[in-house]
Amino acid sequence: MATASFDSARRGNGAGPGEAHPGPAPAIEKTPEIRPEALETTGPTSLVGLTREALKARLAAIGVPEREQRMRAGQLWHWINVRGASSFDEMTNVSKVLKGQLAGIHTLDRPEVVSEQVSRDGTRKWLIRMPPTGKHDHNRGAEIECVYIPANDRGTLCVSSQVGCTLTCSFCHTGTQRLVRNLSCQEIVSQLVVARDRLGDWPGKTPPKGAFVPVDGSRFVSNIVFMGMGEPLYNVDNVIDAVGVMSDHEGLGLSRRRITVSTSGVVPQFERLGLEANAMLAISLHAVRDELRNELVPLNRKYPIRELLQACRDYPGVSNARRITFEYVMLKGFNDSDADARELVRLLKGIPAKINLIPFNPWPGSKYECSDWERIERFSEIVFNAGYASPVRTPRGRDILAACGQLKSETEKLRARARMMLEEGIGAEGVYAGAHDDD
């Protein structure tokens, strides 16, 4: 079981706004319950989401000669990642013999979509169940949530990197959940494949009725943000591999400049991420003083603000063309004063940066409130006048609990009857009837 105390990570104990809590500090990290690399998977396995090397290894395992492996892997890669094939029968340039061999022990199955919820603003949230990875799953694999956020000029997919989360950030409801395990590269990439399936985002496919997708002719999923469940840099090997698969120009084809990895500040992994993934970097900052950030983001006790910002200055490839995004959740009375805004500007001096201001999304039991809109505008004005882009992130998907910091939290707590309704296809409106509406 996870070793951290979730209560200590989320309860208030009498401290005033902006003050650190007295008493025991919240745990920094949680221990995973499951280490899937030590488990054996039984039954047919899917080829969807694998790296090129893993795909070649599967071909070698069924006896494909080494001289043919690269070519055959390229064929499969194209059908899986360009055409979105869901059956070996669709692969017209692959021999019947090879298709028969593959079909005997492999599939092109995607993870199961347990439920799809569609927000009034077009945001879609999928509860995705991964295939079982061992006896601990009781024939029911781990579940994660993935969110699609459409706009006129882009479609952004928010993917998860862990089942639960390693960290215990006090303002984030996702952080109050246990950490089950890391997701594999294949499980991370499969979230993109599922999204393209559900949106009709493959050649020759059409979007489902009523889907809100970009209208400028671009791919429906054009951007990836690692801002779902989990701390990506505590799963850095699989995240780097997943970025490689997603950005392969002969496959899923996303630009690395459109893939952003958000971290709470796992400083030792910054260099690897920059050099090997070459992804855009986002930092969950949220405070300008160590005392407050120790409370909001307990990882700060390991890697304080000064060390974190130096690692940002040293991030491989950082430039005005590849700015680092600093995420700053607006908490009423805690971090939203004019003095906080001016200190933020001072701290970021010399770092090519964009500051993303995030209205806090309340959740049951949280002691925090969202800053008043006038206060957010004033904070943004100070930052903007100092020369930094400071957009205020429009809350999306609040009515389906898909907004920042809300992922999986309510799904875990649904009553048995509500879970049954979800799995039988009854929509979000029925499941959440009578629940509070954040709008």
mmCIF file of C-alpha atoms in Angstrom, residues 116-317:
data_model
loop_
_atom_site.group_PDB
_atom_site.id
_atom_site.type_symbol
_atom_site.label_atom_id
_atom_site.label_comp_id
_atom_site.label_asym_id
_atom_site.label_seq_id
_atom_site.Cartn_x
_atom_site.Cartn_y
_atom_site.Cartn_z
ATOM 1 C CA GLU A 116 -17.231 9.250 -22.283
ATOM 2 C CA GLN A 117 -18.491 12.519 -20.866
ATOM 3 C CA VAL A 118 -19.019 15.600 -23.007
ATOM 4 C CA SER A 119 -18.978 19.051 -21.447
ATOM 5 C CA ARG A 120 -21.172 21.938 -22.498
ATOM 6 C CA ASP A 121 -18.011 23.606 -23.844
ATOM 7 C CA GLY A 122 -17.064 20.650 -26.069
ATOM 8 C CA THR A 123 -14.444 19.163 -23.736
ATOM 9 C CA ARG A 124 -14.512 15.364 -23.702
ATOM 10 C CA LYS A 125 -13.311 13.200 -20.838
ATOM 11 C CA TRP A 126 -12.720 9.483 -21.208
ATOM 12 C CA LEU A 127 -12.400 7.021 -18.369
ATOM 13 C CA ILE A 128 -10.022 4.460 -19.861
ATOM 14 C CA ARG A 129 -9.410 0.979 -18.479
ATOM 15 C CA MET A 130 -6.070 -0.579 -19.326
ATOM 16 C CA PRO A 131 -5.724 -4.337 -19.906
ATOM 17 C CA PRO A 132 -4.907 -6.291 -16.712
ATOM 18 C CA THR A 133 -1.189 -6.528 -16.045
ATOM 19 C CA GLY A 134 -1.304 -9.282 -13.436
ATOM 20 C CA LYS A 135 -3.305 -11.078 -10.763
ATOM 21 C CA HIS A 136 -3.552 -7.892 -8.689
ATOM 22 C CA ASP A 137 -5.915 -6.436 -11.303
ATOM 23 C CA HIS A 138 -8.548 -9.138 -10.659
ATOM 24 C CA ASN A 139 -9.309 -9.268 -14.397
ATOM 25 C CA ARG A 140 -9.986 -5.531 -14.338
ATOM 26 C CA GLY A 141 -7.114 -3.296 -15.353
ATOM 27 C CA ALA A 142 -6.130 0.058 -13.922
ATOM 28 C CA GLU A 143 -8.243 3.071 -14.841
ATOM 29 C CA ILE A 144 -7.077 6.550 -15.795
ATOM 30 C CA GLU A 145 -8.697 9.651 -17.223
ATOM 31 C CA CYS A 146 -7.817 11.493 -20.415
ATOM 32 C CA VAL A 147 -9.271 14.814 -21.576
ATOM 33 C CA TYR A 148 -9.705 16.350 -25.046
ATOM 34 C CA ILE A 149 -9.949 20.153 -25.135
ATOM 35 C CA PRO A 150 -10.997 21.534 -28.548
ATOM 36 C CA ALA A 151 -10.469 25.073 -29.825
ATOM 37 C CA ASN A 152 -10.871 26.711 -33.220
ATOM 38 C CA ASP A 153 -7.154 26.505 -34.025
ATOM 39 C CA ARG A 154 -6.062 23.403 -32.123
ATOM 40 C CA GLY A 155 -7.149 20.291 -30.295
ATOM 41 C CA THR A 156 -5.283 19.542 -27.076
ATOM 42 C CA LEU A 157 -5.155 16.100 -25.468
ATOM 43 C CA CYS A 158 -4.321 15.999 -21.758
ATOM 44 C CA VAL A 159 -2.753 12.604 -21.024
ATOM 45 C CA SER A 160 -1.958 10.792 -17.786
ATOM 46 C CA SER A 161 1.437 9.297 -16.953
ATOM 47 C CA GLN A 162 0.589 7.434 -13.723
ATOM 48 C CA VAL A 163 -2.340 5.629 -12.157
ATOM 49 C CA GLY A 164 -2.865 8.074 -9.307
ATOM 50 C CA CYS A 165 -0.021 10.451 -8.480
ATOM 51 C CA THR A 166 3.353 10.276 -6.762
ATOM 52 C CA LEU A 167 3.010 13.701 -5.174
ATOM 53 C CA THR A 168 0.834 15.272 -2.480
ATOM 54 C CA CYS A 169 0.196 18.835 -3.663
ATOM 55 C CA SER A 170 -2.314 20.266 -1.208
ATOM 56 C CA PHE A 171 -4.396 22.243 -3.714
ATOM 57 C CA CYS A 172 -4.779 19.364 -6.214
ATOM 58 C CA HIS A 173 -7.480 16.741 -5.739
ATOM 59 C CA THR A 174 -5.647 14.275 -7.979
ATOM 60 C CA GLY A 175 -2.753 14.448 -5.510
ATOM 61 C CA THR A 176 -4.948 13.127 -2.685
ATOM 62 C CA GLN A 177 -5.280 9.760 -4.418
ATOM 63 C CA ARG A 178 -3.032 6.792 -3.862
ATOM 64 C CA LEU A 179 -0.277 5.994 -6.342
ATOM 65 C CA VAL A 180 -0.960 2.619 -7.940
ATOM 66 C CA ARG A 181 1.760 2.426 -10.558
ATOM 67 C CA ASN A 182 3.456 4.067 -13.526
ATOM 68 C CA LEU A 183 1.888 3.784 -16.960
ATOM 69 C CA SER A 184 3.978 2.096 -19.651
ATOM 70 C CA CYS A 185 4.967 3.902 -22.844
ATOM 71 C CA GLN A 186 2.356 1.802 -24.629
ATOM 72 C CA GLU A 187 -0.382 2.853 -22.198
ATOM 73 C CA ILE A 188 0.520 6.544 -22.559
ATOM 74 C CA VAL A 189 0.545 6.439 -26.368
ATOM 75 C CA SER A 190 -2.695 4.445 -26.409
ATOM 76 C CA GLN A 191 -4.496 7.461 -24.933
ATOM 77 C CA LEU A 192 -3.736 9.371 -28.139
ATOM 78 C CA VAL A 193 -4.868 6.429 -30.270
ATOM 79 C CA VAL A 194 -8.132 6.185 -28.322
ATOM 80 C CA ALA A 195 -8.724 9.918 -28.768
ATOM 81 C CA ARG A 196 -8.192 9.705 -32.516
ATOM 82 C CA ASP A 197 -10.568 6.739 -32.666
ATOM 83 C CA ARG A 198 -13.275 8.580 -30.754
ATOM 84 C CA LEU A 199 -12.868 11.782 -32.791
ATOM 85 C CA GLY A 200 -12.575 10.127 -36.202
ATOM 86 C CA ASP A 201 -9.094 11.642 -36.481
ATOM 87 C CA TRP A 202 -7.705 9.101 -38.966
ATOM 88 C CA PRO A 203 -7.521 9.367 -42.783
ATOM 89 C CA GLY A 204 -10.931 8.737 -44.308
ATOM 90 C CA LYS A 205 -12.728 8.843 -40.955
ATOM 91 C CA THR A 206 -15.292 11.422 -39.872
ATOM 92 C CA PRO A 207 -15.865 12.847 -36.389
ATOM 93 C CA PRO A 208 -18.845 11.613 -34.387
ATOM 94 C CA LYS A 209 -22.075 13.570 -34.560
ATOM 95 C CA GLY A 210 -21.914 16.686 -32.421
ATOM 96 C CA ALA A 211 -18.133 16.608 -31.940
ATOM 97 C CA PHE A 212 -16.497 20.025 -31.647
ATOM 98 C CA VAL A 213 -13.179 19.868 -33.480
ATOM 99 C CA PRO A 214 -10.789 22.476 -34.949
ATOM 100 C CA VAL A 215 -12.099 24.092 -38.131
ATOM 101 C CA ASP A 216 -8.829 25.246 -39.692
ATOM 102 C CA GLY A 217 -8.074 21.922 -41.370
ATOM 103 C CA SER A 218 -5.528 20.756 -38.780
ATOM 104 C CA ARG A 219 -5.544 17.397 -37.051
ATOM 105 C CA PHE A 220 -8.225 17.160 -34.401
ATOM 106 C CA VAL A 221 -5.501 16.270 -31.875
ATOM 107 C CA SER A 222 -2.667 18.674 -32.613
ATOM 108 C CA ASN A 223 -1.199 19.222 -29.136
ATOM 109 C CA ILE A 224 -0.323 16.942 -26.217
ATOM 110 C CA VAL A 225 0.056 18.066 -22.620
ATOM 111 C CA PHE A 226 1.297 15.725 -19.898
ATOM 112 C CA MET A 227 -0.955 17.395 -17.355
ATOM 113 C CA GLY A 228 -3.281 14.534 -16.463
ATOM 114 C CA MET A 229 -2.890 12.144 -13.560
ATOM 115 C CA GLY A 230 0.615 11.675 -12.232
ATOM 116 C CA GLU A 231 4.022 13.364 -12.094
ATOM 117 C CA PRO A 232 5.612 12.654 -15.514
ATOM 118 C CA LEU A 233 9.223 12.950 -14.344
ATOM 119 C CA TYR A 234 8.738 10.158 -11.826
ATOM 120 C CA ASN A 235 8.022 8.013 -14.889
ATOM 121 C CA VAL A 236 10.622 9.634 -17.103
ATOM 122 C CA ASP A 237 11.739 6.571 -19.116
ATOM 123 C CA ASN A 238 8.226 5.807 -20.337
ATOM 124 C CA VAL A 239 7.386 9.480 -20.889
ATOM 125 C CA ILE A 240 10.485 9.983 -23.068
ATOM 126 C CA ASP A 241 9.653 6.857 -25.095
ATOM 127 C CA ALA A 242 6.028 7.984 -25.469
ATOM 128 C CA VAL A 243 7.085 11.416 -26.730
ATOM 129 C CA GLY A 244 9.270 9.640 -29.291
ATOM 130 C CA VAL A 245 6.367 7.535 -30.568
ATOM 131 C CA MET A 246 3.934 10.458 -30.648
ATOM 132 C CA SER A 247 6.362 12.701 -32.533
ATOM 133 C CA ASP A 248 7.593 10.183 -35.107
ATOM 134 C CA HIS A 249 7.084 11.988 -38.440
ATOM 135 C CA GLU A 250 6.295 8.690 -40.182
ATOM 136 C CA GLY A 251 3.698 7.782 -37.568
ATOM 137 C CA LEU A 252 1.488 9.782 -35.235
ATOM 138 C CA GLY A 253 3.339 12.841 -36.455
ATOM 139 C CA LEU A 254 2.978 15.435 -33.705
ATOM 140 C CA SER A 255 5.566 18.218 -33.480
ATOM 141 C CA ARG A 256 7.728 18.070 -30.353
ATOM 142 C CA ARG A 257 7.053 21.802 -30.029
ATOM 143 C CA ARG A 258 3.405 20.860 -29.537
ATOM 144 C CA ILE A 259 4.147 18.330 -26.797
ATOM 145 C CA THR A 260 4.454 19.824 -23.308
ATOM 146 C CA VAL A 261 5.553 17.939 -20.212
ATOM 147 C CA SER A 262 4.401 19.526 -16.962
ATOM 148 C CA THR A 263 6.307 18.819 -13.755
ATOM 149 C CA SER A 264 6.102 19.944 -10.172
ATOM 150 C CA GLY A 265 9.878 20.249 -10.226
ATOM 151 C CA VAL A 266 11.734 16.915 -10.321
ATOM 152 C CA VAL A 267 14.946 18.807 -11.001
ATOM 153 C CA PRO A 268 17.347 15.852 -11.568
ATOM 154 C CA GLN A 269 15.359 14.714 -14.633
ATOM 155 C CA PHE A 270 15.237 18.060 -16.469
ATOM 156 C CA GLU A 271 18.399 17.482 -18.497
ATOM 157 C CA ARG A 272 17.289 14.019 -19.669
ATOM 158 C CA LEU A 273 13.881 15.304 -20.666
ATOM 159 C CA GLY A 274 15.356 18.166 -22.655
ATOM 160 C CA LEU A 275 18.071 16.155 -24.387
ATOM 161 C CA GLU A 276 16.164 12.932 -25.084
ATOM 162 C CA ALA A 277 12.559 14.080 -25.521
ATOM 163 C CA ASN A 278 13.195 17.664 -26.652
ATOM 164 C CA ALA A 279 9.705 18.435 -25.380
ATOM 165 C CA MET A 280 8.379 21.772 -24.205
ATOM 166 C CA LEU A 281 8.586 22.214 -20.441
ATOM 167 C CA ALA A 282 5.939 23.487 -18.033
ATOM 168 C CA ILE A 283 6.534 24.071 -14.326
ATOM 169 C CA SER A 284 3.816 23.886 -11.674
ATOM 170 C CA LEU A 285 5.142 26.819 -9.652
ATOM 171 C CA HIS A 286 2.142 28.300 -7.760
ATOM 172 C CA ALA A 287 4.138 30.250 -5.170
ATOM 173 C CA VAL A 288 7.027 32.712 -5.008
ATOM 174 C CA ARG A 289 8.180 31.899 -1.453
ATOM 175 C CA ASP A 290 9.572 28.585 -0.286
ATOM 176 C CA GLU A 291 7.448 28.652 2.879
ATOM 177 C CA LEU A 292 4.196 28.660 0.917
ATOM 178 C CA ARG A 293 5.398 26.397 -1.881
ATOM 179 C CA ASN A 294 6.486 23.829 0.729
ATOM 180 C CA GLU A 295 2.806 23.601 1.650
ATOM 181 C CA LEU A 296 1.269 23.771 -1.829
ATOM 182 C CA VAL A 297 3.895 21.588 -3.545
ATOM 183 C CA PRO A 298 5.733 19.598 -0.835
ATOM 184 C CA LEU A 299 8.306 18.470 -3.413
ATOM 185 C CA ASN A 300 9.693 21.997 -2.932
ATOM 186 C CA ARG A 301 11.305 20.782 0.293
ATOM 187 C CA LYS A 302 13.567 18.601 -1.871
ATOM 188 C CA TYR A 303 14.094 21.056 -4.719
ATOM 189 C CA PRO A 304 13.440 24.636 -3.508
ATOM 190 C CA ILE A 305 12.539 27.516 -5.780
ATOM 191 C CA ARG A 306 16.090 28.749 -6.334
ATOM 192 C CA GLU A 307 17.315 25.291 -7.407
ATOM 193 C CA LEU A 308 14.216 24.758 -9.560
ATOM 194 C CA LEU A 309 14.635 28.037 -11.433
ATOM 195 C CA GLN A 310 18.336 27.424 -12.054
ATOM 196 C CA ALA A 311 17.412 24.077 -13.631
ATOM 197 C CA CYS A 312 14.964 25.992 -15.849
ATOM 198 C CA ARG A 313 17.707 28.386 -16.955
ATOM 199 C CA ASP A 314 19.845 25.341 -17.818
ATOM 200 C CA TYR A 315 17.045 23.415 -19.597
ATOM 201 C CA PRO A 316 18.413 22.155 -22.948
ATOM 202 C CA GLY A 317 17.096 24.200 -25.861
#
